[in-house]
Short mmCIF file of C-alpha atoms in Angstrom, two decimals:
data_model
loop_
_atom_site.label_atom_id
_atom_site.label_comp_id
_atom_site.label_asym_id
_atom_site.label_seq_id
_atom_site.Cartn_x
_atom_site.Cartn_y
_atom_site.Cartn_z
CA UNK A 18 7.33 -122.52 89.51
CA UNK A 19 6.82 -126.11 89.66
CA UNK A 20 3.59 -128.17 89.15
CA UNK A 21 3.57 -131.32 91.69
CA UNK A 22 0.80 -133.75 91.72
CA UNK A 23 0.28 -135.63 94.31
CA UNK A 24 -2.29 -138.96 93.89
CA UNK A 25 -3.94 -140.75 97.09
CA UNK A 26 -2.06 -142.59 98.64
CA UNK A 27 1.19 -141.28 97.79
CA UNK A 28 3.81 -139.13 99.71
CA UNK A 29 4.89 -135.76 98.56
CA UNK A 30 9.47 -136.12 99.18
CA UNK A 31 11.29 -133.22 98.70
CA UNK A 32 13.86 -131.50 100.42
CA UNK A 33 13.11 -128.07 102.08
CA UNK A 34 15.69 -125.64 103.98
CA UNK A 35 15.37 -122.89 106.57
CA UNK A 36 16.64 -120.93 108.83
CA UNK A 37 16.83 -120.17 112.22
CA UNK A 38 17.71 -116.07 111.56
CA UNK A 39 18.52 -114.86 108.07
CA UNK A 40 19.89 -111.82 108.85
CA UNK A 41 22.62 -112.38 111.29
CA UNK A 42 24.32 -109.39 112.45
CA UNK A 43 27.98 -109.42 114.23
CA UNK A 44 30.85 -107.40 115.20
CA UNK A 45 34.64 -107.42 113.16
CA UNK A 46 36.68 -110.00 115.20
CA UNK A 47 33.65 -112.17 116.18
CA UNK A 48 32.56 -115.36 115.54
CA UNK A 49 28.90 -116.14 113.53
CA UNK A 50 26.56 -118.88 112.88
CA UNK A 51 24.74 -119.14 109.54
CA UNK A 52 21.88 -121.36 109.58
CA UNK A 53 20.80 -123.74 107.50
CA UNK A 54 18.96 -126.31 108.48
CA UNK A 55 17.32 -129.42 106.71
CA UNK A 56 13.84 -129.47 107.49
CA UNK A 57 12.69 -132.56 105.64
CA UNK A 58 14.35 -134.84 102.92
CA UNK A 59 14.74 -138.81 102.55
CA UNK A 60 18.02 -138.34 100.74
CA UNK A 61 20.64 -140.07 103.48
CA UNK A 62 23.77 -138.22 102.67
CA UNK A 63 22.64 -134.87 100.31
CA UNK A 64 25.11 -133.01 98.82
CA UNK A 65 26.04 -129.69 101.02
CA UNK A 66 27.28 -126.46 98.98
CA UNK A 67 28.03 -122.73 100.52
CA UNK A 68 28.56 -119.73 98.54
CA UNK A 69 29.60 -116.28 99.13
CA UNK A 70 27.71 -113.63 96.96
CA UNK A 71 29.66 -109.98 97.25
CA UNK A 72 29.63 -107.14 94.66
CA UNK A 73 27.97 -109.33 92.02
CA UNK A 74 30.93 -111.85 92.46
CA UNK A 75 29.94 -115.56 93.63
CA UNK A 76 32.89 -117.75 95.28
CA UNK A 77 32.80 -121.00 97.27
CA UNK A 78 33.17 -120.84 100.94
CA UNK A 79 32.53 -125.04 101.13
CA UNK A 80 32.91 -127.27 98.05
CA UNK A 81 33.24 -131.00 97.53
CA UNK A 82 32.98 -131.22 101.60
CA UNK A 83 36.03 -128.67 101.74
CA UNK A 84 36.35 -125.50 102.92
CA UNK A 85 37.30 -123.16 100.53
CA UNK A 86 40.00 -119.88 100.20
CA UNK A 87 40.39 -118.18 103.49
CA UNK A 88 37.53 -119.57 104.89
CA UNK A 89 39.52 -123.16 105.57
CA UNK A 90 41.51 -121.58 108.13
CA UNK A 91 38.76 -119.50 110.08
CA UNK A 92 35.19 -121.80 109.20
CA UNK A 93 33.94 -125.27 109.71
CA UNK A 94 30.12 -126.68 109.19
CA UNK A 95 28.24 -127.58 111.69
CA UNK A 96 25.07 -129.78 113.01
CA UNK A 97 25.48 -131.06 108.89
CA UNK A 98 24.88 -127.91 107.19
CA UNK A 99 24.63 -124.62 109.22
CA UNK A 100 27.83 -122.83 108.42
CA UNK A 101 30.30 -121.34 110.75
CA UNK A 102 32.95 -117.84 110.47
CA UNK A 103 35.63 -117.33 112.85
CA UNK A 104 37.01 -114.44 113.64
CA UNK A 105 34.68 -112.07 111.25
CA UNK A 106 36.02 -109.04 109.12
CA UNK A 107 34.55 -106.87 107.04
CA UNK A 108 34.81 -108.32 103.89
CA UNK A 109 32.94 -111.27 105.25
CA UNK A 110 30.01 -109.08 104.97
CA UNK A 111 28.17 -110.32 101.60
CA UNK A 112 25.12 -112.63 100.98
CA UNK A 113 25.72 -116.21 101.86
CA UNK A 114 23.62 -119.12 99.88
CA UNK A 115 23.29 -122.65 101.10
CA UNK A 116 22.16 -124.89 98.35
CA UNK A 117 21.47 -128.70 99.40
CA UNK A 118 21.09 -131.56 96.40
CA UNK A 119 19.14 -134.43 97.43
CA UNK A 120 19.10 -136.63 94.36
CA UNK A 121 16.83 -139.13 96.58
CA UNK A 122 13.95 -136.62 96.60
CA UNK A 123 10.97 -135.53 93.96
CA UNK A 124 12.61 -131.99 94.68
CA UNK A 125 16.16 -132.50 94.32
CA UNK A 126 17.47 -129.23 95.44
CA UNK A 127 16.81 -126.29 97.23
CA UNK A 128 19.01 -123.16 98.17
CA UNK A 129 18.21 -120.11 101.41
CA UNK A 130 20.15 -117.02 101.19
CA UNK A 131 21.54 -116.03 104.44
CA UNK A 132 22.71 -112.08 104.56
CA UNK A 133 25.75 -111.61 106.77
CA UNK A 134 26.48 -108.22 108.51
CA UNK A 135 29.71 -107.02 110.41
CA UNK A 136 29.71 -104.21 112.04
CA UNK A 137 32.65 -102.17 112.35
CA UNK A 138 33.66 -99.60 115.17
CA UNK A 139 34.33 -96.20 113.95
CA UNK A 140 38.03 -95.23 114.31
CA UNK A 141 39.30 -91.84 115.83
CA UNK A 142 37.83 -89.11 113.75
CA UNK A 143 39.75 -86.69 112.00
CA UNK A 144 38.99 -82.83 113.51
CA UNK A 145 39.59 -79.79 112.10
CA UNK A 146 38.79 -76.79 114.68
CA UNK A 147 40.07 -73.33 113.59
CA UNK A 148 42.59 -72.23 116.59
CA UNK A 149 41.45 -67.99 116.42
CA UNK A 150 38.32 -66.24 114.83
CA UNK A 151 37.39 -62.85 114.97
CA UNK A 152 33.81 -62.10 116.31
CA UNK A 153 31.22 -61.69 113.89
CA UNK A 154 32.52 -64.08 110.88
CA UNK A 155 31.97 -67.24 110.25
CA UNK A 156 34.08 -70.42 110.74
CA UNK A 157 33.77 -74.42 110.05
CA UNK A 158 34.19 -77.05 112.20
CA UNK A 159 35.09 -80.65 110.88
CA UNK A 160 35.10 -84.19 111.90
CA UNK A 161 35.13 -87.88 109.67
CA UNK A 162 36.25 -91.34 109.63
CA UNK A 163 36.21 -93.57 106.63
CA UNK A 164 36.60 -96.99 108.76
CA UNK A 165 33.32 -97.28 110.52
CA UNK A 166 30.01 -99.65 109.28
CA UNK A 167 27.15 -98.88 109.29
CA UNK A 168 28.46 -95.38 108.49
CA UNK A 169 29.21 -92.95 111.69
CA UNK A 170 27.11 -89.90 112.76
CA UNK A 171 28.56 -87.45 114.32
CA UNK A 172 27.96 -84.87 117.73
CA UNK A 173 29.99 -82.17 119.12
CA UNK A 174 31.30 -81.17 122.01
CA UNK A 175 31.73 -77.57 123.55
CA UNK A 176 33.88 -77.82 127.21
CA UNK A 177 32.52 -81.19 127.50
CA UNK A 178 28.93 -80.19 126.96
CA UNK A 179 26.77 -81.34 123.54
CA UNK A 180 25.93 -78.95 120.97
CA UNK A 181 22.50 -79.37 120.14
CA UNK A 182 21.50 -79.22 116.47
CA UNK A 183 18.56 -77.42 117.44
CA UNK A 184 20.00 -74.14 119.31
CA UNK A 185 16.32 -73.53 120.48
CA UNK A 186 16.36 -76.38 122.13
CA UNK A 187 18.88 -74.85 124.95
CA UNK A 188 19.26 -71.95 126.91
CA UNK A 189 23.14 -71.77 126.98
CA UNK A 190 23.41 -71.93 123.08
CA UNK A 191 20.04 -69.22 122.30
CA UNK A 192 23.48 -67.00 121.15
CA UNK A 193 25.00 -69.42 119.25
CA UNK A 194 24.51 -69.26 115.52
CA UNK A 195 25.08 -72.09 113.89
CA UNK A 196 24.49 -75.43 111.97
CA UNK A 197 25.27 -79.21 112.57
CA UNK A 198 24.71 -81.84 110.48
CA UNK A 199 25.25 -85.22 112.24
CA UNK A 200 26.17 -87.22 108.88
CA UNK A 201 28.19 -85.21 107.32
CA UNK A 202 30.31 -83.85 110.93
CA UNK A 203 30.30 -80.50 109.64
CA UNK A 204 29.65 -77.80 112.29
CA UNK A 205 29.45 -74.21 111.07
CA UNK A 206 29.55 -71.18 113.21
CA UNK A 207 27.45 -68.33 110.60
CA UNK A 208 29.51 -65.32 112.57
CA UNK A 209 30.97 -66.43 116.28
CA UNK A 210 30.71 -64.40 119.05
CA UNK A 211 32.76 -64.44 122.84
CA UNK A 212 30.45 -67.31 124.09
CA UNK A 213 31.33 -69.20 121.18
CA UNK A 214 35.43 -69.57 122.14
CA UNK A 215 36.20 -73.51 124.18
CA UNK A 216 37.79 -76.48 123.80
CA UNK A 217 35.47 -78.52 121.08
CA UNK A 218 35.53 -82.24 120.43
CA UNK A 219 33.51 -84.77 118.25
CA UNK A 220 32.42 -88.35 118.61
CA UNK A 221 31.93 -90.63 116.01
CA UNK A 222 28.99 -93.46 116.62
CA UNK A 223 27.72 -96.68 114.61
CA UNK A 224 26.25 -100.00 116.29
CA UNK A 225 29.32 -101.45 116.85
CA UNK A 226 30.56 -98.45 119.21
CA UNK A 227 31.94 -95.17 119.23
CA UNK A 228 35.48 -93.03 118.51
CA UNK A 229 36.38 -89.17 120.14
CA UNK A 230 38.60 -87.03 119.38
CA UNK A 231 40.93 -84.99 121.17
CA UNK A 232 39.43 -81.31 122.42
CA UNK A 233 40.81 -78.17 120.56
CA UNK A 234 40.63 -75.00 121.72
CA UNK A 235 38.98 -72.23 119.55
CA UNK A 236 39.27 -68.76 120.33
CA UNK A 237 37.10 -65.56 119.30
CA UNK A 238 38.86 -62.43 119.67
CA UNK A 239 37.74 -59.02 119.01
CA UNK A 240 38.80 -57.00 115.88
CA UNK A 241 41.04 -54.04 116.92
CA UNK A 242 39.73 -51.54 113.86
CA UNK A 243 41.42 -48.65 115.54
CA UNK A 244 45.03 -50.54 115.71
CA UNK A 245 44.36 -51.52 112.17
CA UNK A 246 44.09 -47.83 111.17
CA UNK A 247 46.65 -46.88 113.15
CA UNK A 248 48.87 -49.37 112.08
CA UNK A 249 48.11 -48.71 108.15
CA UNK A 250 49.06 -44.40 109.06
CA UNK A 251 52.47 -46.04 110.31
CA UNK A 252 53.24 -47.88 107.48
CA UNK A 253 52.07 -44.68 105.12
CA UNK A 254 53.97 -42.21 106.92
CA UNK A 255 57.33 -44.20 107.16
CA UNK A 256 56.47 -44.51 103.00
CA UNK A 257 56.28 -41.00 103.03
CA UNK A 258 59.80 -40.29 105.29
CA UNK A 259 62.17 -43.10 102.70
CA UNK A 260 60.57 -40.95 99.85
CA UNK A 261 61.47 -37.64 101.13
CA UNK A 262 64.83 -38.50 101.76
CA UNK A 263 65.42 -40.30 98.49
CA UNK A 264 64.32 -37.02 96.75
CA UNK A 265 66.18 -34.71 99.13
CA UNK A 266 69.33 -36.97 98.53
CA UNK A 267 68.91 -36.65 94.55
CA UNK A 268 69.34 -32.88 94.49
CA UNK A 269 72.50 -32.97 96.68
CA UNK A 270 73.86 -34.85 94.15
CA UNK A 271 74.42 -38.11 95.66
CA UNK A 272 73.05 -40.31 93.05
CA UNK A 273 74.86 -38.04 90.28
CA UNK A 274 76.97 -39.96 87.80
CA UNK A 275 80.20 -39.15 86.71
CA UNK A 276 80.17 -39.93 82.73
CA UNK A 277 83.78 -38.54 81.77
CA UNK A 278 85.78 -39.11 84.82
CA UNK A 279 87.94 -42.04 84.02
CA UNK A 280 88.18 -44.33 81.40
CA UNK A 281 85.27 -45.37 79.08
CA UNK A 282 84.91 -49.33 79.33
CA UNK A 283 84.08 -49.74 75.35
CA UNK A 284 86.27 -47.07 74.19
CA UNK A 285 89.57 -47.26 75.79
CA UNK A 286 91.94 -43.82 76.40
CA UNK A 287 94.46 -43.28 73.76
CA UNK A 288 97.75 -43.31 75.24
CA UNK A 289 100.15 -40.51 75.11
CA UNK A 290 102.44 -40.13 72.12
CA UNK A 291 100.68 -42.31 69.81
CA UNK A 292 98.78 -41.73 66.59
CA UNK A 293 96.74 -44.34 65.24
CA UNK A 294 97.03 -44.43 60.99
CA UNK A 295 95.11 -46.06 58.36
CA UNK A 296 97.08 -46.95 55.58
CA UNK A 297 95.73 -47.45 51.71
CA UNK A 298 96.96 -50.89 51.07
CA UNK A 299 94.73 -52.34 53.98
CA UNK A 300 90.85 -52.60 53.94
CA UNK A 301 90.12 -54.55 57.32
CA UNK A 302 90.71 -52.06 59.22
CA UNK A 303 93.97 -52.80 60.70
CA UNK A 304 96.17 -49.78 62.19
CA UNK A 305 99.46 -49.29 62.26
CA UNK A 306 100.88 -46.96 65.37
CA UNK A 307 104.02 -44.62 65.38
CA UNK A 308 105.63 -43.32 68.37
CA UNK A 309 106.61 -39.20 68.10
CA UNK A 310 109.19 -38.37 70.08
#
């Protein structure tokens, strides 16, 4: 806070700044005005100064009557001190200060913070529709994009018509069990029934505009619990058949082995007319043969 006095006769100079809108607001790719304007000051040529204030990180935008960074390309100042972005993205959305040095004036300087906003269009959603469901369980719908500011809510689609997230609210969907929930995208079916099977979409909205997605079908189909069975005594009695015939084809003898027909793989047949002798004089083990005639 600062204490000015002001005696009679004498004129109160400082310099003062405002603003024609301090919360401009303007879509990616656009071009915005942030306003600064001098509203008094005796100070002929004050010193202009822009800064950019994003994340807790402070940069220059305009410096020493430069443009700074990216900005020299895309910005320029105009009517002395309002401040002007070409060609907006999304990073340009951050508080901007303008801070004005009039070493002329009993107030030498004074600053007005200027909060920028782009707006960015949601991009195609990502959907996730199951293709088949049996009636009576449940199944989850999804759609999401990351791109999008302000963040997107979402809506869905059934053949083209909305789903309501309050199924009181229509006639057609008084069957319909289920739950949306516009900022998350999720749509959850708590057990389907015939009426639930179409082609589903979502659409993804923010101020700056909107993004669909393609339709997907999802059927509901009825659970065939007498096939099941039937198929399950199929499989058991075909079980039953391979083990019959395994067992029949043991006792026949089929799977017999033949232990002493043919030669032994570890022990190999002794040849005809030879002995195998150990003789006294060797303890390895080494044989000697004869042939008898």
């Amino acid at each position: 806070y600062y204490l000015l006095f002001v005696f009679p006769g004498c004129r109160l100079l400082a310099v003062e700044l405002t603003s024609s809108n301090t919360k401009p607001v303007v879509q990616e790719f656009q071009s915005v005005e942030l306003s600064c304007i001098i509203k008094s000051t005796v100070t002929p040529d004050p010193r202009i100064e822009w800064k950019k204030i994003r994340d807790g990180e402070t940069s220059y935008v305009f410096f020493d009557n430069k443009m700074q960074g990216d900005f020299a390309t895309r910005a320029e100042i105009l009517s002395r001190t309002s401040l002007v972005i070409k060609n907006t993205t999304r990073m340009d959305t951050a508080t901007y200060r303008c801070e004005v040095a009039a070493p002329s004036d009993t107030k030498t300087i004074d600053e007005i913070n200027i909060q920028l906003t782009v707006q960015v269009k949601p991009m195609t959603p990502r959907c996730i529709v199951p293709k088949a469901v049996p009636v009576g369980k449940s199944a989850s719908l999804h759609c999401h994009e990351n791109e999008g500011y302000p963040k997107s809510t979402y809506s869905w689609y059934r053949n083209s018509e909305p789903l309501s997230p309050d199924t009181k609210s229509n006639a057609k969907l008084h069957n319909s069990s289920y739950t949306l929930n516009p900022t998350t995208g999720t749509l959850v079916f708590h057990a389907v029934h015939k009426g639930d099977t179409g082609r589903y979409s979502c659409i993804a909205t923010n101020d700056a505009g909107f993004a669909k997605c393609e339709e997907q079908e999802m059927e509901v189909y009825d659970l065939n619990i007498g096939g099941i069975i039937g198929g399950v005594l199929v499989v058991l009695a075909v079980l039953v058949l391979i083990t019959l015939g395994i067992c029949c084809a043991y006792r026949r003898g089929y799977f017999a082995n033949s232990k002493e027909s043919g030669e032994s793989y570890k022990t190999p047949a002794k040849p005809d007319c030879v002995n195998y002798i150990r003789t006294n004089d060797e303890g390895d083990f080494r044989h000697k043969s004869s042939f008898v005639i």
